[in-house]
PDB file of C-alpha atoms in Angstrom:
ATOM      1  CA  UNK N   1     -26.897 -19.206  -3.013  1.00  0.00           C
ATOM      2  CA  UNK N   2     -27.023 -16.736  -5.871  1.00  0.00           C
ATOM      3  CA  UNK N   3     -24.403 -18.030  -8.354  1.00  0.00           C
ATOM      4  CA  UNK N   4     -23.469 -14.419  -9.206  1.00  0.00           C
ATOM      5  CA  UNK N   5     -22.355 -13.659  -5.656  1.00  0.00           C
ATOM      6  CA  UNK N   6     -19.220 -14.851  -3.859  1.00  0.00           C
ATOM      7  CA  UNK N   7     -19.580 -16.642  -0.506  1.00  0.00           C
ATOM      8  CA  UNK N   8     -20.170 -14.909   2.809  1.00  0.00           C
ATOM      9  CA  UNK N   9     -17.431 -15.371   5.382  1.00  0.00           C
ATOM     10  CA  UNK N  10     -18.215 -17.139   8.661  1.00  0.00           C
ATOM     11  CA  UNK N  11     -18.075 -15.202  11.956  1.00  0.00           C
ATOM     12  CA  UNK N  12     -14.810 -16.815  13.097  1.00  0.00           C
ATOM     13  CA  UNK N  13     -12.006 -14.327  12.254  1.00  0.00           C
ATOM     14  CA  UNK N  14      -9.581 -17.266  11.961  1.00  0.00           C
ATOM     15  CA  UNK N  15     -11.711 -18.947   9.286  1.00  0.00           C
ATOM     16  CA  UNK N  16      -9.945 -19.404   5.939  1.00  0.00           C
ATOM     17  CA  UNK N  17     -10.810 -17.363   2.876  1.00  0.00           C
ATOM     18  CA  UNK N  18     -11.917 -19.033  -0.350  1.00  0.00           C
ATOM     19  CA  UNK N  19      -9.014 -19.705  -2.735  1.00  0.00           C
ATOM     20  CA  UNK N  20      -8.253 -16.532  -4.727  1.00  0.00           C
ATOM     21  CA  UNK N  21      -8.666 -18.368  -8.025  1.00  0.00           C
ATOM     22  CA  UNK N  22     -12.382 -18.565  -7.189  1.00  0.00           C
ATOM     23  CA  UNK N  23     -12.703 -14.755  -7.380  1.00  0.00           C
ATOM     24  CA  UNK N  24     -15.195 -13.372  -9.865  1.00  0.00           C
ATOM     25  CA  UNK N  25     -14.140 -12.007 -13.223  1.00  0.00           C
ATOM     26  CA  UNK N  26     -16.857  -9.341 -13.086  1.00  0.00           C
ATOM     27  CA  UNK N  27     -16.313  -7.394 -10.957  1.00  0.00           C
ATOM     28  CA  UNK N  28     -12.706  -8.438 -11.295  1.00  0.00           C
ATOM     29  CA  UNK N  29     -11.360 -10.076  -8.161  1.00  0.00           C
ATOM     30  CA  UNK N  30     -14.392 -10.020  -5.857  1.00  0.00           C
ATOM     31  CA  UNK N  31     -13.804 -13.075  -3.670  1.00  0.00           C
ATOM     32  CA  UNK N  32     -15.897 -12.928  -0.495  1.00  0.00           C
ATOM     33  CA  UNK N  33     -18.380 -10.840   1.480  1.00  0.00           C
ATOM     34  CA  UNK N  34     -18.818 -10.067   5.158  1.00  0.00           C
ATOM     35  CA  UNK N  35     -16.715 -11.036   8.137  1.00  0.00           C
ATOM     36  CA  UNK N  36     -14.976  -8.312  10.096  1.00  0.00           C
ATOM     37  CA  UNK N  37     -11.868  -6.124  10.111  1.00  0.00           C
ATOM     38  CA  UNK N  38     -10.168  -7.698  13.114  1.00  0.00           C
ATOM     39  CA  UNK N  39      -6.356  -7.863  13.043  1.00  0.00           C
ATOM     40  CA  UNK N  40      -6.468 -11.657  12.721  1.00  0.00           C
ATOM     41  CA  UNK N  41      -8.805 -11.520   9.714  1.00  0.00           C
ATOM     42  CA  UNK N  42      -6.901  -8.713   7.992  1.00  0.00           C
ATOM     43  CA  UNK N  43      -3.477 -10.321   8.417  1.00  0.00           C
ATOM     44  CA  UNK N  44      -4.846 -13.639   7.194  1.00  0.00           C
ATOM     45  CA  UNK N  45      -6.244 -11.863   4.145  1.00  0.00           C
ATOM     46  CA  UNK N  46      -2.991 -10.109   3.262  1.00  0.00           C
ATOM     47  CA  UNK N  47      -0.970 -13.318   3.661  1.00  0.00           C
ATOM     48  CA  UNK N  48      -3.151 -14.807   0.936  1.00  0.00           C
ATOM     49  CA  UNK N  49      -3.112 -11.798  -1.398  1.00  0.00           C
ATOM     50  CA  UNK N  50      -6.589 -10.581  -0.412  1.00  0.00           C
ATOM     51  CA  UNK N  51      -7.633  -7.093   0.692  1.00  0.00           C
ATOM     52  CA  UNK N  52     -10.856  -5.325   1.781  1.00  0.00           C
ATOM     53  CA  UNK N  53     -12.384  -2.595  -0.360  1.00  0.00           C
ATOM     54  CA  UNK N  54     -15.933  -1.330   0.025  1.00  0.00           C
ATOM     55  CA  UNK N  55     -17.977   1.844   0.413  1.00  0.00           C
ATOM     56  CA  UNK N  56     -20.134   3.213   3.217  1.00  0.00           C
ATOM     57  CA  UNK N  57     -23.386   1.251   3.437  1.00  0.00           C
ATOM     58  CA  UNK N  58     -21.988  -1.895   1.801  1.00  0.00           C
ATOM     59  CA  UNK N  59     -20.952  -5.105   3.560  1.00  0.00           C
ATOM     60  CA  UNK N  60     -17.215  -5.708   3.726  1.00  0.00           C
ATOM     61  CA  UNK N  61     -16.014  -6.869   0.302  1.00  0.00           C
ATOM     62  CA  UNK N  62     -12.795  -8.871  -0.137  1.00  0.00           C
ATOM     63  CA  UNK N  63     -10.785  -8.814  -3.364  1.00  0.00           C
ATOM     64  CA  UNK N  64      -7.962 -10.575  -5.183  1.00  0.00           C
ATOM     65  CA  UNK N  65      -7.858  -9.098  -8.715  1.00  0.00           C
ATOM     66  CA  UNK N  66      -6.119 -10.555 -11.744  1.00  0.00           C
ATOM     67  CA  UNK N  67      -3.794  -9.084 -12.906  1.00  0.00           C
ATOM     68  CA  UNK N  68      -2.255  -7.537  -9.806  1.00  0.00           C
ATOM     69  CA  UNK N  69      -0.407  -4.210  -9.797  1.00  0.00           C
ATOM     70  CA  UNK N  70       3.057  -4.516  -8.263  1.00  0.00           C
ATOM     71  CA  UNK N  71       6.114  -2.327  -7.760  1.00  0.00           C
ATOM     72  CA  UNK N  72       9.575  -3.787  -7.601  1.00  0.00           C
ATOM     73  CA  UNK N  73      11.273  -1.714  -4.948  1.00  0.00           C
ATOM     74  CA  UNK N  74      14.327  -1.088  -7.128  1.00  0.00           C
ATOM     75  CA  UNK N  75      12.219   0.162 -10.042  1.00  0.00           C
ATOM     76  CA  UNK N  76       9.975   2.945  -8.760  1.00  0.00           C
ATOM     77  CA  UNK N  77      10.541   5.646 -11.340  1.00  0.00           C
ATOM     78  CA  UNK N  78      10.859   9.398 -10.820  1.00  0.00           C
ATOM     79  CA  UNK N  79      11.243  11.481 -13.951  1.00  0.00           C
ATOM     80  CA  UNK N  80      14.426  13.460 -14.560  1.00  0.00           C
ATOM     81  CA  UNK N  81      12.481  16.695 -14.334  1.00  0.00           C
ATOM     82  CA  UNK N  82      10.994  15.744 -10.991  1.00  0.00           C
ATOM     83  CA  UNK N  83      14.374  14.675  -9.625  1.00  0.00           C
ATOM     84  CA  UNK N  84      15.850  18.028 -10.671  1.00  0.00           C
ATOM     85  CA  UNK N  85      13.134  19.739  -8.631  1.00  0.00           C
ATOM     86  CA  UNK N  86      13.836  17.454  -5.674  1.00  0.00           C
ATOM     87  CA  UNK N  87      17.474  18.553  -5.552  1.00  0.00           C
ATOM     88  CA  UNK N  88      16.236  21.956  -4.372  1.00  0.00           C
ATOM     89  CA  UNK N  89      13.594  20.552  -2.041  1.00  0.00           C
ATOM     90  CA  UNK N  90      13.459  21.221   1.704  1.00  0.00           C
ATOM     91  CA  UNK N  91      11.168  18.254   2.286  1.00  0.00           C
ATOM     92  CA  UNK N  92      12.072  15.519   4.731  1.00  0.00           C
ATOM     93  CA  UNK N  93      10.977  11.901   5.043  1.00  0.00           C
ATOM     94  CA  UNK N  94       9.936   9.975   8.162  1.00  0.00           C
ATOM     95  CA  UNK N  95       8.038   6.798   8.969  1.00  0.00           C
ATOM     96  CA  UNK N  96       5.364   6.009  11.543  1.00  0.00           C
ATOM     97  CA  UNK N  97       5.375   9.454  13.126  1.00  0.00           C
ATOM     98  CA  UNK N  98       2.025  10.612  11.704  1.00  0.00           C
ATOM     99  CA  UNK N  99       0.073   7.468  10.818  1.00  0.00           C
ATOM    100  CA  UNK N 100      -3.298   8.903  11.876  1.00  0.00           C
ATOM    101  CA  UNK N 101      -2.756  12.067   9.845  1.00  0.00           C
ATOM    102  CA  UNK N 102      -1.776  10.076   6.745  1.00  0.00           C
ATOM    103  CA  UNK N 103      -4.798   7.788   6.839  1.00  0.00           C
ATOM    104  CA  UNK N 104      -7.143  10.730   7.477  1.00  0.00           C
ATOM    105  CA  UNK N 105      -5.630  12.647   4.558  1.00  0.00           C
ATOM    106  CA  UNK N 106      -5.954   9.606   2.282  1.00  0.00           C
ATOM    107  CA  UNK N 107      -9.618   9.315   3.247  1.00  0.00           C
ATOM    108  CA  UNK N 108     -10.354  13.004   2.711  1.00  0.00           C
ATOM    109  CA  UNK N 109      -8.554  13.781  -0.526  1.00  0.00           C
ATOM    110  CA  UNK N 110     -10.853  14.114  -3.596  1.00  0.00           C
ATOM    111  CA  UNK N 111     -10.203  11.550  -6.335  1.00  0.00           C
ATOM    112  CA  UNK N 112     -11.372  11.855  -9.968  1.00  0.00           C
ATOM    113  CA  UNK N 113     -14.503   9.819 -10.674  1.00  0.00           C
ATOM    114  CA  UNK N 114     -14.976   8.836  -7.038  1.00  0.00           C
ATOM    115  CA  UNK N 115     -17.782   9.972  -4.770  1.00  0.00           C
ATOM    116  CA  UNK N 116     -16.963   9.743  -1.090  1.00  0.00           C
ATOM    117  CA  UNK N 117     -14.245   7.408   0.164  1.00  0.00           C
ATOM    118  CA  UNK N 118     -13.715   3.703   0.583  1.00  0.00           C
ATOM    119  CA  UNK N 119     -11.560   4.455   3.652  1.00  0.00           C
ATOM    120  CA  UNK N 120     -14.644   4.518   5.854  1.00  0.00           C
ATOM    121  CA  UNK N 121     -14.403   5.089   9.634  1.00  0.00           C
ATOM    122  CA  UNK N 122     -14.388   1.343  10.329  1.00  0.00           C
ATOM    123  CA  UNK N 123     -11.468   0.893   7.954  1.00  0.00           C
ATOM    124  CA  UNK N 124      -9.535   3.728   9.551  1.00  0.00           C
ATOM    125  CA  UNK N 125     -10.083   2.235  13.001  1.00  0.00           C
ATOM    126  CA  UNK N 126      -8.994  -1.213  11.787  1.00  0.00           C
ATOM    127  CA  UNK N 127      -5.717   0.036  10.317  1.00  0.00           C
ATOM    128  CA  UNK N 128      -5.010   2.091  13.405  1.00  0.00           C
ATOM    129  CA  UNK N 129      -5.270  -1.154  15.384  1.00  0.00           C
ATOM    130  CA  UNK N 130      -2.826  -2.816  13.002  1.00  0.00           C
ATOM    131  CA  UNK N 131      -0.495   0.167  13.349  1.00  0.00           C
ATOM    132  CA  UNK N 132      -0.567  -0.067  17.135  1.00  0.00           C
ATOM    133  CA  UNK N 133       0.401  -3.748  16.781  1.00  0.00           C
ATOM    134  CA  UNK N 134       3.329  -2.871  14.498  1.00  0.00           C
ATOM    135  CA  UNK N 135       1.817  -4.294  11.285  1.00  0.00           C
ATOM    136  CA  UNK N 136       0.593  -1.140   9.502  1.00  0.00           C
ATOM    137  CA  UNK N 137       3.015   1.641   8.596  1.00  0.00           C
ATOM    138  CA  UNK N 138       3.147   5.078   7.057  1.00  0.00           C
ATOM    139  CA  UNK N 139       5.852   6.939   5.178  1.00  0.00           C
ATOM    140  CA  UNK N 140       5.451  10.685   5.537  1.00  0.00           C
ATOM    141  CA  UNK N 141       6.796  13.703   3.675  1.00  0.00           C
ATOM    142  CA  UNK N 142       7.124  16.972   5.563  1.00  0.00           C
ATOM    143  CA  UNK N 143       7.815  20.564   4.605  1.00  0.00           C
ATOM    144  CA  UNK N 144       8.976  21.791   7.976  1.00  0.00           C
ATOM    145  CA  UNK N 145       6.181  20.768  10.327  1.00  0.00           C
ATOM    146  CA  UNK N 146       3.567  20.479   7.547  1.00  0.00           C
ATOM    147  CA  UNK N 147       2.621  17.059   6.178  1.00  0.00           C
ATOM    148  CA  UNK N 148       2.671  17.338   2.359  1.00  0.00           C
ATOM    149  CA  UNK N 149       2.418  13.691   1.319  1.00  0.00           C
ATOM    150  CA  UNK N 150       2.204  10.174   2.601  1.00  0.00           C
ATOM    151  CA  UNK N 151       1.487   6.512   1.985  1.00  0.00           C
ATOM    152  CA  UNK N 152       0.302   3.758   4.305  1.00  0.00           C
ATOM    153  CA  UNK N 153      -0.009   0.003   4.098  1.00  0.00           C
ATOM    154  CA  UNK N 154       0.522  -3.316   5.832  1.00  0.00           C
ATOM    155  CA  UNK N 155       3.750  -5.280   6.286  1.00  0.00           C
ATOM    156  CA  UNK N 156       3.695  -9.062   6.626  1.00  0.00           C
ATOM    157  CA  UNK N 157       7.099 -10.708   6.747  1.00  0.00           C
ATOM    158  CA  UNK N 158       9.062  -8.831   4.090  1.00  0.00           C
ATOM    159  CA  UNK N 159       6.055  -8.024   1.919  1.00  0.00           C
ATOM    160  CA  UNK N 160       4.526  -4.549   1.893  1.00  0.00           C
ATOM    161  CA  UNK N 161       0.901  -4.196   0.836  1.00  0.00           C
ATOM    162  CA  UNK N 162       0.221  -0.589  -0.118  1.00  0.00           C
ATOM    163  CA  UNK N 163      -3.232   0.762   0.703  1.00  0.00           C
ATOM    164  CA  UNK N 164      -3.406   4.441  -0.231  1.00  0.00           C
ATOM    165  CA  UNK N 165      -1.337   7.592  -0.675  1.00  0.00           C
ATOM    166  CA  UNK N 166      -2.010  11.301  -0.887  1.00  0.00           C
ATOM    167  CA  UNK N 167      -0.468  14.630  -1.845  1.00  0.00           C
ATOM    168  CA  UNK N 168      -1.151  17.948  -0.150  1.00  0.00           C
ATOM    169  CA  UNK N 169       1.501  19.481  -2.417  1.00  0.00           C
ATOM    170  CA  UNK N 170       2.330  18.422  -5.968  1.00  0.00           C
ATOM    171  CA  UNK N 171       4.641  15.422  -5.879  1.00  0.00           C
ATOM    172  CA  UNK N 172       4.081  14.580  -2.222  1.00  0.00           C
ATOM    173  CA  UNK N 173       2.748  11.093  -2.888  1.00  0.00           C
ATOM    174  CA  UNK N 174       5.517  10.382  -5.418  1.00  0.00           C
ATOM    175  CA  UNK N 175       8.139  11.192  -2.828  1.00  0.00           C
ATOM    176  CA  UNK N 176       6.380   9.069  -0.203  1.00  0.00           C
ATOM    177  CA  UNK N 177       6.211   6.067  -2.526  1.00  0.00           C
ATOM    178  CA  UNK N 178       9.779   6.464  -3.768  1.00  0.00           C
ATOM    179  CA  UNK N 179      11.080   6.878  -0.220  1.00  0.00           C
ATOM    180  CA  UNK N 180       9.219   3.775   0.917  1.00  0.00           C
ATOM    181  CA  UNK N 181      10.618   1.815  -2.017  1.00  0.00           C
ATOM    182  CA  UNK N 182      14.160   3.088  -1.422  1.00  0.00           C
ATOM    183  CA  UNK N 183      14.045   2.090   2.224  1.00  0.00           C
ATOM    184  CA  UNK N 184      12.453  -1.312   1.608  1.00  0.00           C
ATOM    185  CA  UNK N 185      15.045  -2.076  -1.063  1.00  0.00           C
ATOM    186  CA  UNK N 186      17.821  -1.289   1.406  1.00  0.00           C
ATOM    187  CA  UNK N 187      16.231  -3.752   3.852  1.00  0.00           C
ATOM    188  CA  UNK N 188      15.976  -6.486   1.245  1.00  0.00           C
ATOM    189  CA  UNK N 189      12.215  -6.232   0.659  1.00  0.00           C
ATOM    190  CA  UNK N 190      11.672  -6.653  -3.099  1.00  0.00           C
ATOM    191  CA  UNK N 191       7.986  -5.852  -3.676  1.00  0.00           C
ATOM    192  CA  UNK N 192       5.176  -3.401  -2.934  1.00  0.00           C
ATOM    193  CA  UNK N 193       1.636  -4.503  -3.714  1.00  0.00           C
ATOM    194  CA  UNK N 194      -0.319  -1.672  -5.359  1.00  0.00           C
ATOM    195  CA  UNK N 195      -3.523  -3.705  -5.808  1.00  0.00           C
ATOM    196  CA  UNK N 196      -5.290  -2.208  -8.851  1.00  0.00           C
ATOM    197  CA  UNK N 197      -3.627  -0.358 -11.706  1.00  0.00           C
ATOM    198  CA  UNK N 198      -4.146   3.209 -12.818  1.00  0.00           C
ATOM    199  CA  UNK N 199      -2.197   5.383 -15.230  1.00  0.00           C
ATOM    200  CA  UNK N 200      -0.417   7.249 -12.429  1.00  0.00           C
ATOM    201  CA  UNK N 201       0.955   4.042 -10.885  1.00  0.00           C
ATOM    202  CA  UNK N 202       2.044   2.698 -14.257  1.00  0.00           C
ATOM    203  CA  UNK N 203       3.960   5.917 -14.984  1.00  0.00           C
ATOM    204  CA  UNK N 204       5.772   5.451 -11.677  1.00  0.00           C
ATOM    205  CA  UNK N 205       6.934   1.998 -12.716  1.00  0.00           C
ATOM    206  CA  UNK N 206       4.180  -0.354 -11.563  1.00  0.00           C
ATOM    207  CA  UNK N 207       3.877  -3.684 -13.365  1.00  0.00           C
ATOM    208  CA  UNK N 208       0.904  -5.938 -14.109  1.00  0.00           C
ATOM    209  CA  UNK N 209       1.480  -9.433 -12.771  1.00  0.00           C
ATOM    210  CA  UNK N 210      -0.780 -12.436 -13.341  1.00  0.00           C
ATOM    211  CA  UNK N 211      -2.425 -13.365 -10.058  1.00  0.00           C
ATOM    212  CA  UNK N 212      -0.626 -16.746  -9.697  1.00  0.00           C
ATOM    213  CA  UNK N 213       2.764 -15.051 -10.061  1.00  0.00           C
ATOM    214  CA  UNK N 214       1.858 -12.399  -7.523  1.00  0.00           C
ATOM    215  CA  UNK N 215       0.451 -14.880  -5.005  1.00  0.00           C
ATOM    216  CA  UNK N 216       3.562 -17.076  -5.181  1.00  0.00           C
ATOM    217  CA  UNK N 217       5.915 -14.113  -4.743  1.00  0.00           C
ATOM    218  CA  UNK N 218       3.851 -12.576  -1.933  1.00  0.00           C
ATOM    219  CA  UNK N 219       3.628 -15.892  -0.068  1.00  0.00           C
ATOM    220  CA  UNK N 220       7.401 -16.276  -0.151  1.00  0.00           C
ATOM    221  CA  UNK N 221       7.958 -12.757   1.193  1.00  0.00           C
ATOM    222  CA  UNK N 222       5.235 -13.085   3.852  1.00  0.00           C
ATOM    223  CA  UNK N 223       7.026 -16.183   5.156  1.00  0.00           C
ATOM    224  CA  UNK N 224      10.300 -14.277   5.631  1.00  0.00           C
ATOM    225  CA  UNK N 225      11.242 -13.802   9.302  1.00  0.00           C
ATOM    226  CA  UNK N 226      10.591 -10.133  10.033  1.00  0.00           C
ATOM    227  CA  UNK N 227       9.023  -9.209  13.379  1.00  0.00           C
ATOM    228  CA  UNK N 228       6.392  -6.477  13.565  1.00  0.00           C
ATOM    229  CA  UNK N 229       7.217  -3.146  15.158  1.00  0.00           C
ATOM    230  CA  UNK N 230       7.136   0.580  14.529  1.00  0.00           C
ATOM    231  CA  UNK N 231       9.592   2.010  11.993  1.00  0.00           C
ATOM    232  CA  UNK N 232      10.120   5.562  13.275  1.00  0.00           C
ATOM    233  CA  UNK N 233      13.495   4.923  14.898  1.00  0.00           C
ATOM    234  CA  UNK N 234      14.577   2.434  12.232  1.00  0.00           C
ATOM    235  CA  UNK N 235      13.994   4.921   9.403  1.00  0.00           C
ATOM    236  CA  UNK N 236      14.860   8.137  11.224  1.00  0.00           C
ATOM    237  CA  UNK N 237      14.544  11.380   9.258  1.00  0.00           C
ATOM    238  CA  UNK N 238      16.308  12.131   6.003  1.00  0.00           C
ATOM    239  CA  UNK N 239      16.085  14.757   3.241  1.00  0.00           C
ATOM    240  CA  UNK N 240      13.849  13.950   0.285  1.00  0.00           C
ATOM    241  CA  UNK N 241      16.506  15.355  -2.053  1.00  0.00           C
ATOM    242  CA  UNK N 242      18.417  12.088  -1.580  1.00  0.00           C
ATOM    243  CA  UNK N 243      15.866  10.515  -3.912  1.00  0.00           C
ATOM    244  CA  UNK N 244      17.310  12.675  -6.684  1.00  0.00           C
ATOM    245  CA  UNK N 245      20.741  11.100  -6.389  1.00  0.00           C
ATOM    246  CA  UNK N 246      19.935   8.200  -8.725  1.00  0.00           C
ATOM    247  CA  UNK N 247      17.352   7.302 -11.314  1.00  0.00           C
ATOM    248  CA  UNK N 248      16.237   4.151  -9.497  1.00  0.00           C
ATOM    249  CA  UNK N 249      16.004   3.340  -5.781  1.00  0.00           C
ATOM    250  CA  UNK N 250      18.385   0.400  -6.069  1.00  0.00           C
ATOM    251  CA  UNK N 251      21.244   2.532  -7.330  1.00  0.00           C
ATOM    252  CA  UNK N 252      21.688   4.300  -4.007  1.00  0.00           C
ATOM    253  CA  UNK N 253      20.198   2.355  -1.077  1.00  0.00           C
ATOM    254  CA  UNK N 254      19.450   4.259   2.048  1.00  0.00           C
ATOM    255  CA  UNK N 255      21.323   3.281   5.214  1.00  0.00           C
ATOM    256  CA  UNK N 256      19.578   1.279   7.906  1.00  0.00           C
TER     257      UNK N 256
END
């Protein structure tokens, strides 16, 4: 085996992943190659702090970077200026009513320095399967009937693993993330995994955690008793301007 490459996964979707501490340093966090995107394999990966990330034409690549980018659900930050704008907003927030549209928008939106998308058709199909099983969820921001922002990810126990978000209007993804955090905080879910840092996430309050700290915290939350299921009825629909009522999500938890 080439010592510069991580191991290939066996065909069995129930097979264990290598320990995350064996991930490469360059590229940071690359842990394993191959396998599939079956629900069993994906859920096993998330429970162990591992996620898939690859481009069209590559084999499936599995990652567990160090450090890890994490949001505490009570500390997602919206600036005072943005919250002032939200007080006049007509936007509304829902969950799991437009999962397909959110994942398609995340795949299609141009991103600086990125050619194409890592949310390839196989990835979209895999997360749709997880959504149908009640494990993958979207938070959506609407202006009337128009989808203006959203975020999607995977829930295991009381741990939410964020995958991607988008804005069709300025601020749409901020509202989606803040709404998700506000609702999770109200449910007693303390963390959102944001995977890999960027300046935008750090401005919104993301923190860099050493991988061992993240893995221990995620394992504890994944073990919490929380059955899968769709969130549309549980979240309902509420005005985005509620996010302007306090500086931090924890100061004014949403009902439900």
